[in-house]
mmCIF file of C-alpha atoms and ligand atoms in Angstrom:
data_model
loop_
_atom_site.group_PDB
_atom_site.id
_atom_site.type_symbol
_atom_site.label_atom_id
_atom_site.label_comp_id
_atom_site.label_asym_id
_atom_site.label_seq_id
_atom_site.Cartn_x
_atom_site.Cartn_y
_atom_site.Cartn_z
ATOM 1 C CA MET A 1 -0.033 -0.126 0.023
ATOM 2 C CA ASN A 2 1.543 3.366 -1.211
ATOM 3 C CA ILE A 3 0.809 6.637 0.949
ATOM 4 C CA LEU A 4 1.524 10.037 0.005
ATOM 5 C CA ALA A 5 1.560 12.290 3.291
ATOM 6 C CA ILE A 6 1.898 15.591 4.309
ATOM 7 C CA GLU A 7 3.176 17.255 7.661
ATOM 8 C CA THR A 8 2.484 20.995 7.719
ATOM 9 C CA SER A 9 1.444 21.435 11.500
ATOM 10 C CA CYS A 10 4.069 24.068 12.196
ATOM 11 C CA ASP A 11 7.054 25.439 10.410
ATOM 12 C CA GLU A 12 8.459 22.876 8.092
ATOM 13 C CA THR A 13 6.397 21.771 4.720
ATOM 14 C CA SER A 14 7.091 18.279 4.764
ATOM 15 C CA ALA A 15 5.892 14.991 2.227
ATOM 16 C CA ALA A 16 6.911 11.624 2.027
ATOM 17 C CA VAL A 17 5.895 8.409 0.617
ATOM 18 C CA CYS A 18 5.476 5.495 2.337
ATOM 19 C CA ARG A 19 4.727 1.836 2.134
ATOM 20 C CA ASP A 20 2.802 -0.775 4.338
ATOM 21 C CA GLY A 21 3.365 1.158 7.560
ATOM 22 C CA TYR A 22 7.206 0.655 7.763
ATOM 23 C CA GLU A 23 9.027 1.856 4.564
ATOM 24 C CA ILE A 24 9.526 5.317 3.928
ATOM 25 C CA LEU A 25 10.804 5.746 0.467
ATOM 26 C CA SER A 26 11.239 9.686 0.468
ATOM 27 C CA ASN A 27 10.984 12.045 3.131
ATOM 28 C CA VAL A 28 11.008 15.598 1.833
ATOM 29 C CA ILE A 29 11.474 18.181 4.698
ATOM 30 C CA ALA A 30 11.508 21.926 3.804
ATOM 31 C CA SER A 31 12.531 24.204 6.902
ATOM 32 C CA GLN A 32 11.268 27.811 7.444
ATOM 33 C CA ASP A 33 14.359 28.413 9.550
ATOM 34 C CA ASP A 34 15.277 31.652 8.052
ATOM 35 C CA ILE A 35 12.085 33.499 7.886
ATOM 36 C CA HIS A 36 11.214 32.894 11.725
ATOM 37 C CA ALA A 37 14.868 33.135 13.088
ATOM 38 C CA HIS A 38 14.125 37.131 12.289
ATOM 39 C CA TYR A 39 11.508 37.046 14.970
ATOM 40 C CA GLY A 40 12.847 34.884 17.369
ATOM 41 C CA GLY A 41 10.180 32.173 17.278
ATOM 42 C CA VAL A 42 7.229 31.015 14.685
ATOM 43 C CA VAL A 43 5.074 33.682 13.422
ATOM 44 C CA PRO A 44 1.942 31.351 12.464
ATOM 45 C CA GLU A 45 0.601 34.039 9.409
ATOM 46 C CA LEU A 46 4.174 33.437 7.747
ATOM 47 C CA ALA A 47 4.241 29.961 8.212
ATOM 48 C CA ALA A 48 1.240 29.364 6.469
ATOM 49 C CA ARG A 49 1.773 31.813 3.865
ATOM 50 C CA ARG A 50 5.162 29.754 3.393
ATOM 51 C CA HIS A 51 3.566 26.648 3.336
ATOM 52 C CA ILE A 52 1.094 27.433 0.631
ATOM 53 C CA GLU A 53 3.814 28.622 -1.627
ATOM 54 C CA ILE A 54 5.674 25.380 -1.513
ATOM 55 C CA ILE A 55 3.886 22.564 -0.466
ATOM 56 C CA GLY A 56 3.130 21.797 -4.390
ATOM 57 C CA GLN A 57 7.067 21.564 -4.949
ATOM 58 C CA VAL A 58 8.097 19.719 -1.886
ATOM 59 C CA ALA A 59 5.310 16.786 -2.451
ATOM 60 C CA ASN A 60 6.281 16.789 -6.267
ATOM 61 C CA LYS A 61 9.706 16.003 -4.868
ATOM 62 C CA ALA A 62 8.547 13.388 -2.973
ATOM 63 C CA LEU A 63 6.880 11.582 -5.407
ATOM 64 C CA GLU A 64 9.665 12.268 -7.613
ATOM 65 C CA GLN A 65 12.190 10.542 -5.222
ATOM 66 C CA ALA A 66 10.009 7.659 -4.547
ATOM 67 C CA SER A 67 9.772 7.052 -8.461
ATOM 68 C CA ALA A 68 6.153 7.451 -7.845
ATOM 69 C CA GLY A 69 3.012 9.394 -9.056
ATOM 70 C CA PHE A 70 -0.104 10.727 -7.528
ATOM 71 C CA GLU A 71 -1.837 8.013 -9.500
ATOM 72 C CA ASP A 72 0.171 4.962 -7.849
ATOM 73 C CA MET A 73 -1.149 6.271 -3.733
ATOM 74 C CA ASP A 74 -3.512 4.188 -2.487
ATOM 75 C CA ILE A 75 -4.328 6.606 0.138
ATOM 76 C CA LEU A 76 -3.478 10.116 1.536
ATOM 77 C CA ALA A 77 -2.722 10.957 5.331
ATOM 78 C CA VAL A 78 -2.329 14.183 6.600
ATOM 79 C CA THR A 79 -1.960 15.629 10.084
ATOM 80 C CA GLN A 80 -4.793 16.890 11.331
ATOM 81 C CA GLY A 81 -3.700 18.360 14.655
ATOM 82 C CA PRO A 82 -2.227 19.535 16.890
ATOM 83 C CA GLY A 83 -0.952 22.776 15.179
ATOM 84 C CA LEU A 84 -1.298 26.108 14.004
ATOM 85 C CA ILE A 85 -4.742 26.638 12.181
ATOM 86 C CA GLY A 86 -3.304 28.309 9.337
ATOM 87 C CA SER A 87 -0.568 25.733 8.842
ATOM 88 C CA LEU A 88 -2.935 22.407 9.206
ATOM 89 C CA ILE A 89 -5.570 24.134 6.561
ATOM 90 C CA VAL A 90 -3.034 24.445 4.182
ATOM 91 C CA GLY A 91 -1.897 20.811 4.343
ATOM 92 C CA ILE A 92 -5.353 19.578 4.654
ATOM 93 C CA SER A 93 -6.903 21.735 1.883
ATOM 94 C CA TYR A 94 -3.969 20.310 -0.826
ATOM 95 C CA MET A 95 -4.601 16.926 0.336
ATOM 96 C CA GLN A 96 -8.394 17.616 -0.288
ATOM 97 C CA GLY A 97 -7.352 18.702 -3.828
ATOM 98 C CA VAL A 98 -5.608 15.791 -4.264
ATOM 99 C CA SER A 99 -8.114 13.295 -3.140
ATOM 100 C CA TYR A 100 -10.816 15.290 -5.277
ATOM 101 C CA ARG A 101 -8.731 15.157 -8.337
ATOM 102 C CA TYR A 102 -7.185 11.405 -8.219
ATOM 103 C CA GLY A 103 -10.093 9.830 -6.501
ATOM 104 C CA ILE A 104 -7.951 8.699 -3.349
ATOM 105 C CA PRO A 105 -9.178 8.561 -0.135
ATOM 106 C CA MET A 106 -7.556 10.558 2.906
ATOM 107 C CA VAL A 107 -7.177 9.903 6.395
ATOM 108 C CA GLY A 108 -6.306 12.649 9.356
ATOM 109 C CA ILE A 109 -3.483 11.773 11.529
ATOM 110 C CA ASN A 110 -2.466 13.090 15.206
ATOM 111 C CA HIS A 111 0.847 14.855 14.965
ATOM 112 C CA ILE A 112 1.487 13.600 18.770
ATOM 113 C CA GLU A 113 0.969 10.171 18.048
ATOM 114 C CA GLY A 114 3.001 10.288 14.803
ATOM 115 C CA HIS A 115 6.024 11.432 17.137
ATOM 116 C CA LEU A 116 5.424 8.599 19.240
ATOM 117 C CA THR A 117 5.342 5.712 16.730
ATOM 118 C CA ALA A 118 8.118 7.273 14.449
ATOM 119 C CA PRO A 119 10.742 5.116 15.861
ATOM 120 C CA LEU A 120 8.692 1.658 15.941
ATOM 121 C CA LEU A 121 7.205 1.867 12.414
ATOM 122 C CA GLY A 122 10.588 1.480 10.748
ATOM 123 C CA ASN A 123 11.168 -2.040 10.174
ATOM 124 C CA GLN A 124 11.382 -2.736 14.135
ATOM 125 C CA GLN A 125 10.327 -5.963 15.319
ATOM 126 C CA VAL A 126 8.720 -4.605 18.497
ATOM 127 C CA CYS A 127 6.796 -6.249 21.552
ATOM 128 C CA TYR A 128 4.592 -4.438 23.378
ATOM 129 C CA PRO A 129 3.646 -2.910 25.844
ATOM 130 C CA VAL A 130 6.345 -0.348 25.179
ATOM 131 C CA LEU A 131 6.863 2.775 27.188
ATOM 132 C CA GLY A 132 7.120 6.136 25.012
ATOM 133 C CA LEU A 133 8.807 9.436 26.055
ATOM 134 C CA ILE A 134 7.092 12.018 23.864
ATOM 135 C CA VAL A 135 9.348 15.188 24.097
ATOM 136 C CA SER A 136 8.615 18.058 21.769
ATOM 137 C CA GLY A 137 8.154 21.763 21.488
ATOM 138 C CA GLY A 138 4.797 21.538 22.971
ATOM 139 C CA HIS A 139 4.580 18.293 24.848
ATOM 140 C CA THR A 140 6.062 15.890 27.216
ATOM 141 C CA MET A 141 4.353 12.801 27.674
ATOM 142 C CA LEU A 142 5.026 9.616 29.107
ATOM 143 C CA VAL A 143 3.093 6.880 27.200
ATOM 144 C CA LYS A 144 2.444 2.951 28.116
ATOM 145 C CA MET A 145 1.557 1.980 24.829
ATOM 146 C CA ASP A 146 -0.153 -1.660 24.348
ATOM 147 C CA ASP A 147 -0.517 -1.471 20.610
ATOM 148 C CA VAL A 148 -0.792 1.090 17.772
ATOM 149 C CA GLY A 149 -3.739 3.254 18.900
ATOM 150 C CA LYS A 150 -3.727 1.442 22.334
ATOM 151 C CA TYR A 151 -2.230 3.958 24.916
ATOM 152 C CA THR A 152 -2.804 5.005 28.236
ATOM 153 C CA VAL A 153 -0.856 8.698 29.389
ATOM 154 C CA ILE A 154 0.647 8.022 32.590
ATOM 155 C CA GLY A 155 2.757 11.571 33.160
ATOM 156 C CA ARG A 156 2.971 14.482 31.148
ATOM 157 C CA THR A 157 4.477 18.171 31.933
ATOM 158 C CA LEU A 158 2.468 19.909 34.437
ATOM 159 C CA ASP A 159 4.091 23.389 32.692
ATOM 160 C CA ASP A 160 6.318 24.280 30.072
ATOM 161 C CA ALA A 161 7.119 21.166 27.787
ATOM 162 C CA ALA A 162 11.036 20.289 27.644
ATOM 163 C CA GLY A 163 11.381 21.579 24.010
ATOM 164 C CA GLU A 164 9.778 24.837 25.182
ATOM 165 C CA ALA A 165 12.203 25.087 27.759
ATOM 166 C CA PHE A 166 15.027 24.887 25.574
ATOM 167 C CA ASP A 167 13.893 27.435 23.421
ATOM 168 C CA LYS A 168 13.273 29.891 26.021
ATOM 169 C CA VAL A 169 16.524 29.391 27.466
ATOM 170 C CA ALA A 170 18.081 30.089 24.406
ATOM 171 C CA THR A 171 16.610 33.274 24.153
ATOM 172 C CA MET A 172 17.491 34.201 27.541
ATOM 173 C CA MET A 173 20.951 33.576 26.494
ATOM 174 C CA GLY A 174 20.474 35.309 23.211
ATOM 175 C CA LEU A 175 21.201 32.338 21.413
ATOM 176 C CA GLY A 176 18.509 32.924 18.673
ATOM 177 C CA TYR A 177 15.828 30.316 17.021
ATOM 178 C CA PRO A 178 15.585 27.333 16.609
ATOM 179 C CA GLY A 179 16.577 27.256 20.468
ATOM 180 C CA GLY A 180 17.146 23.740 20.989
ATOM 181 C CA PRO A 181 20.067 22.797 18.544
ATOM 182 C CA LEU A 182 21.597 26.339 19.531
ATOM 183 C CA VAL A 183 22.057 25.576 23.250
ATOM 184 C CA SER A 184 22.945 21.952 22.416
ATOM 185 C CA LYS A 185 25.764 23.133 20.453
ATOM 186 C CA LEU A 186 27.019 25.579 23.095
ATOM 187 C CA ALA A 187 26.232 22.868 25.583
ATOM 188 C CA GLN A 188 29.193 20.826 23.571
ATOM 189 C CA LYS A 189 32.050 22.813 25.113
ATOM 190 C CA GLY A 190 30.733 23.232 29.017
ATOM 191 C CA ASP A 191 30.926 21.178 32.156
ATOM 192 C CA PRO A 192 27.369 19.528 32.940
ATOM 193 C CA ASN A 193 27.990 19.340 36.516
ATOM 194 C CA ALA A 194 29.154 23.277 37.032
ATOM 195 C CA ILE A 195 25.480 24.376 38.307
ATOM 196 C CA ARG A 196 23.291 22.398 39.996
ATOM 197 C CA PHE A 197 19.781 23.257 38.767
ATOM 198 C CA PRO A 198 16.704 21.816 39.960
ATOM 199 C CA ARG A 199 14.901 18.898 38.698
ATOM 200 C CA GLY A 200 11.076 19.267 38.824
ATOM 201 C CA LEU A 201 9.032 17.040 40.391
ATOM 202 C CA LEU A 202 12.064 14.522 40.357
ATOM 203 C CA ARG A 203 11.100 13.563 43.908
ATOM 204 C CA SER A 204 7.227 13.184 43.470
ATOM 205 C CA GLN A 205 6.106 9.738 42.999
ATOM 206 C CA SER A 206 3.901 10.782 39.843
ATOM 207 C CA PHE A 207 5.144 10.485 36.457
ATOM 208 C CA ASP A 208 4.497 14.264 35.494
ATOM 209 C CA PHE A 209 7.074 16.580 34.489
ATOM 210 C CA SER A 210 7.593 20.525 35.510
ATOM 211 C CA PHE A 211 10.235 22.417 33.670
ATOM 212 C CA SER A 212 9.377 26.036 34.115
ATOM 213 C CA GLY A 213 11.217 26.051 37.542
ATOM 214 C CA LEU A 214 14.524 25.145 35.646
ATOM 215 C CA LYS A 215 13.907 27.642 33.350
ATOM 216 C CA THR A 216 13.299 30.403 36.258
ATOM 217 C CA ALA A 217 16.524 29.145 38.097
ATOM 218 C CA VAL A 218 18.556 29.675 34.656
ATOM 219 C CA LEU A 219 17.059 33.153 34.059
ATOM 220 C CA TYR A 220 18.345 33.658 37.742
ATOM 221 C CA LYS A 221 21.654 32.416 37.076
ATOM 222 C CA LEU A 222 22.459 34.620 34.107
ATOM 223 C CA LYS A 223 21.138 37.458 36.045
ATOM 224 C CA SER A 224 23.393 36.843 38.828
ATOM 225 C CA GLU A 225 26.658 36.430 36.722
ATOM 226 C CA SER A 226 29.088 39.373 35.819
ATOM 227 C CA HIS A 227 28.281 40.399 32.276
ATOM 228 C CA PRO A 228 29.429 39.787 29.545
ATOM 229 C CA ILE A 229 29.425 36.417 30.643
ATOM 230 C CA PRO A 230 32.526 34.340 29.334
ATOM 231 C CA GLU A 231 31.667 32.273 26.714
ATOM 232 C CA GLN A 232 33.177 29.191 29.072
ATOM 233 C CA ARG A 233 30.493 30.076 31.537
ATOM 234 C CA GLN A 234 28.049 30.560 29.269
ATOM 235 C CA ALA A 235 28.815 26.796 27.754
ATOM 236 C CA ASP A 236 28.944 25.742 31.621
ATOM 237 C CA ILE A 237 24.995 27.059 32.172
ATOM 238 C CA ALA A 238 23.996 25.476 28.962
ATOM 239 C CA ALA A 239 25.476 22.127 29.623
ATOM 240 C CA SER A 240 23.920 22.074 32.857
ATOM 241 C CA PHE A 241 20.568 22.956 32.094
ATOM 242 C CA GLU A 242 20.796 20.225 29.245
ATOM 243 C CA GLU A 243 21.853 17.922 32.138
ATOM 244 C CA ALA A 244 18.815 18.619 34.706
ATOM 245 C CA VAL A 245 16.236 18.464 31.620
ATOM 246 C CA ALA A 246 18.091 15.032 30.567
ATOM 247 C CA ASP A 247 18.462 13.750 34.249
ATOM 248 C CA ALA A 248 14.567 14.440 35.028
ATOM 249 C CA LEU A 249 13.409 12.788 31.644
ATOM 250 C CA VAL A 250 15.457 9.746 31.823
ATOM 251 C CA LYS A 251 15.146 9.144 35.646
ATOM 252 C CA LYS A 252 11.374 9.150 35.472
ATOM 253 C CA THR A 253 11.245 7.110 32.442
ATOM 254 C CA LEU A 254 13.131 4.459 33.796
ATOM 255 C CA ARG A 255 11.332 4.677 37.124
ATOM 256 C CA ALA A 256 8.072 4.550 35.172
ATOM 257 C CA ALA A 257 9.314 1.524 33.165
ATOM 258 C CA LYS A 258 10.287 -0.279 36.142
ATOM 259 C CA GLN A 259 7.087 0.476 37.961
ATOM 260 C CA TYR A 260 4.887 -0.816 34.952
ATOM 261 C CA GLY A 261 7.242 -3.769 34.202
ATOM 262 C CA ILE A 262 7.777 -2.523 30.615
ATOM 263 C CA LYS A 263 11.038 -3.767 28.735
ATOM 264 C CA THR A 264 10.885 -1.777 25.854
ATOM 265 C CA ILE A 265 11.216 2.042 25.763
ATOM 266 C CA THR A 266 11.035 4.580 22.983
ATOM 267 C CA ALA A 267 11.346 8.144 22.472
ATOM 268 C CA GLY A 268 10.252 10.728 20.198
ATOM 269 C CA GLY A 269 10.073 14.302 19.687
ATOM 270 C CA GLY A 270 12.465 16.939 18.589
ATOM 271 C CA VAL A 271 14.529 17.142 21.619
ATOM 272 C CA ILE A 272 15.500 13.322 21.217
ATOM 273 C CA ARG A 273 17.985 14.925 18.627
ATOM 274 C CA ASN A 274 19.848 16.672 21.634
ATOM 275 C CA ALA A 275 23.064 14.288 22.080
ATOM 276 C CA ARG A 276 23.104 14.335 25.647
ATOM 277 C CA LEU A 277 19.688 13.025 26.097
ATOM 278 C CA ARG A 278 20.233 10.271 23.513
ATOM 279 C CA THR A 279 23.516 9.029 25.267
ATOM 280 C CA ARG A 280 22.069 9.311 28.882
ATOM 281 C CA LEU A 281 18.992 6.758 27.489
ATOM 282 C CA GLU A 282 20.977 4.518 25.845
ATOM 283 C CA LYS A 283 23.374 4.566 28.888
ATOM 284 C CA GLN A 284 20.616 4.092 31.740
ATOM 285 C CA CYS A 285 18.869 1.574 29.171
ATOM 286 C CA CYS A 286 21.729 -0.514 28.850
ATOM 287 C CA LYS A 287 22.698 -0.712 32.581
ATOM 288 C CA HIS A 288 19.136 -1.894 33.634
ATOM 289 C CA GLY A 289 18.355 -4.048 30.991
ATOM 290 C CA TYR A 290 15.672 -2.091 28.749
ATOM 291 C CA ARG A 291 15.515 -2.295 24.869
ATOM 292 C CA LEU A 292 15.477 1.046 23.890
ATOM 293 C CA VAL A 293 14.450 2.015 20.129
ATOM 294 C CA LEU A 294 15.304 5.341 19.375
ATOM 295 C CA PRO A 295 14.477 7.081 16.108
ATOM 296 C CA GLU A 296 16.963 8.417 13.704
ATOM 297 C CA PRO A 297 17.670 12.051 13.857
ATOM 298 C CA ILE A 298 15.556 13.230 10.961
ATOM 299 C CA LEU A 299 12.465 11.305 12.045
ATOM 300 C CA CYS A 300 12.545 13.098 15.683
ATOM 301 C CA THR A 301 11.661 16.901 14.391
ATOM 302 C CA ASP A 302 8.418 17.294 12.186
ATOM 303 C CA ASN A 303 8.100 15.119 9.388
ATOM 304 C CA ALA A 304 5.922 13.443 6.962
ATOM 305 C CA GLY A 305 7.275 10.153 6.947
ATOM 306 C CA MET A 306 6.224 9.595 10.675
ATOM 307 C CA ILE A 307 2.260 10.617 9.535
ATOM 308 C CA GLY A 308 2.841 8.027 6.650
ATOM 309 C CA THR A 309 3.697 4.934 8.539
ATOM 310 C CA LEU A 310 1.189 5.525 11.290
ATOM 311 C CA ALA A 311 -1.581 6.265 8.676
ATOM 312 C CA TYR A 312 -1.243 2.365 7.458
ATOM 313 C CA TYR A 313 -2.693 1.448 10.819
ATOM 314 C CA TYR A 314 -5.608 3.628 9.855
ATOM 315 C CA ARG A 315 -6.445 2.764 6.481
ATOM 316 C CA ASP A 316 -9.890 1.968 7.328
ATOM 317 C CA ARG A 317 -10.636 5.390 8.154
ATOM 318 C CA ALA A 318 -9.439 7.010 4.677
ATOM 319 C CA MET A 319 -12.369 8.304 2.768
ATOM 320 C CA LEU A 320 -12.818 10.453 -0.471
ATOM 321 C CA ALA A 321 -12.848 14.439 0.265
ATOM 322 C CA LYS A 322 -16.018 14.366 -1.541
ATOM 323 C CA ASP A 323 -17.588 12.456 0.861
ATOM 324 C CA ASN A 324 -15.897 13.423 4.083
ATOM 325 C CA ALA A 325 -13.885 16.916 5.210
ATOM 326 C CA ILE A 326 -11.271 16.337 7.581
ATOM 327 C CA ASP A 327 -11.479 19.835 9.836
ATOM 328 C CA PRO A 328 -7.998 21.004 11.103
ATOM 329 C CA ILE A 329 -7.784 20.839 14.964
ATOM 330 C CA PRO A 330 -5.384 23.168 16.451
ATOM 331 C CA SER A 331 -5.570 21.622 19.845
ATOM 332 C CA LEU A 332 -6.181 17.620 18.667
ATOM 333 C CA LYS A 333 -6.104 15.275 21.789
ATOM 334 C CA PHE A 334 -3.509 12.808 22.119
ATOM 335 C CA VAL A 335 -6.175 9.992 22.577
ATOM 336 C CA GLY A 336 -5.485 8.530 26.138
HETATM 337 O O1 KG4 E 401 8.908 17.735 17.574
HETATM 338 P P1 KG4 E 401 9.170 19.202 17.184
HETATM 339 O O2 KG4 E 401 10.064 19.041 15.689
HETATM 340 O O3 KG4 E 401 8.094 20.081 16.693
HETATM 341 C C1 KG4 E 401 7.006 20.066 18.015
HETATM 342 O O4 KG4 E 401 6.339 19.296 17.694
HETATM 343 O O5 KG4 E 401 6.714 20.749 18.754
HETATM 344 O O6 KG4 E 401 10.070 19.833 18.162
HETATM 345 C C2 KG4 E 401 10.701 20.927 18.297
HETATM 346 C C3 KG4 E 401 11.487 21.306 19.222
HETATM 347 C C4 KG4 E 401 11.771 22.679 19.868
HETATM 348 O O7 KG4 E 401 11.307 23.115 20.834
HETATM 349 C C5 KG4 E 401 13.659 22.497 19.403
HETATM 350 O O8 KG4 E 401 14.177 23.784 20.012
HETATM 351 C C6 KG4 E 401 13.558 21.057 19.840
HETATM 352 O O9 KG4 E 401 12.598 20.439 19.652
HETATM 353 N N1 KG4 E 401 14.855 20.466 19.445
HETATM 354 C C7 KG4 E 401 16.077 20.448 20.355
HETATM 355 C C8 KG4 E 401 16.952 19.697 19.545
HETATM 356 N N2 KG4 E 401 16.373 20.173 18.286
HETATM 357 C C9 KG4 E 401 15.388 20.549 17.955
HETATM 358 N N3 KG4 E 401 16.160 20.079 21.446
HETATM 359 C C10 KG4 E 401 17.529 20.041 22.544
HETATM 360 N N4 KG4 E 401 18.260 19.894 21.349
HETATM 361 C C11 KG4 E 401 18.271 19.605 20.440
HETATM 362 N N5 KG4 E 401 19.478 18.803 19.605
HETATM 363 ZN ZN1 ZN E 402 6.192 18.057 16.265
#
């Protein structure tokens, strides 16, 4: 089954051609960082306009790279939410046009579920239950997965998402946008043990997270330093911040795996590109005997490949645009 997928929930225009729920034949991602960097964050109206300008080219490129045409597609998959309303509308409208023109049924996919299943659907033999950690720009969650589509959320952030904390710390440090990769680059030269930042809710028995206290601690630390802050000290602050995020995420994840008796752990979302977090997850899972399934970097951040592979599992829901309109849902809930 060939699936053409589109992902336009935020500021990446992406199209992919996937096959049978595990194979990604092409995964084209056009970043809009050049536009939004100037404003220090995503400007929704500009994001939607750029999606409109390039979505056709991105979809054509994905088809070309997969040596396929629209007529070879069996279903169309599109991100329905959560995301920016204008951005979601562009992806959905584009796919509706394709559905009308070629008579191909389409299905709406949850973006967060896409992040969750992205690492599992790529050729891996996975035995459920799996414990999934989602760490993106807007979400931080621990999910018990009994199968694709059978989830129980066992923890979530009570305030900022981990990616959001990275982005805010980058702004505080004057590093610019996108924040995560910039903090991470600076942190490479720093000492992660230079400053002991708070690990929100680590002592609590719940599997919830909190990153706003950490963010405020970084702010006060930056204010208390003599300015201009030397580069090495900045790197130490970045590395210590990263360490605090990784520590909280990894310890809670392993604790949850132990409590629920789950042997396989997976993680997805943009923050999983972070080298310190990946290494720490790998080391701890190895030490405690858990199998860890991590996505390759391209599948961590927003991409249509994760939408297309997941859509295979929801293929029975696909309908022609003429029979069923898919509504964009900016706050689409993750089905628990
Ligand atoms: O999953 P994603 O691409 O989009 C959302 O669904 O939100 O995640 C984006 C988030 C941003 O907050 C970005 O700063 C963060 O992922 N991120 C990183 C890294 N690369 C991206 N955070 C830490 N280290 C990175 N290397
Ligand atoms: Zn995302």
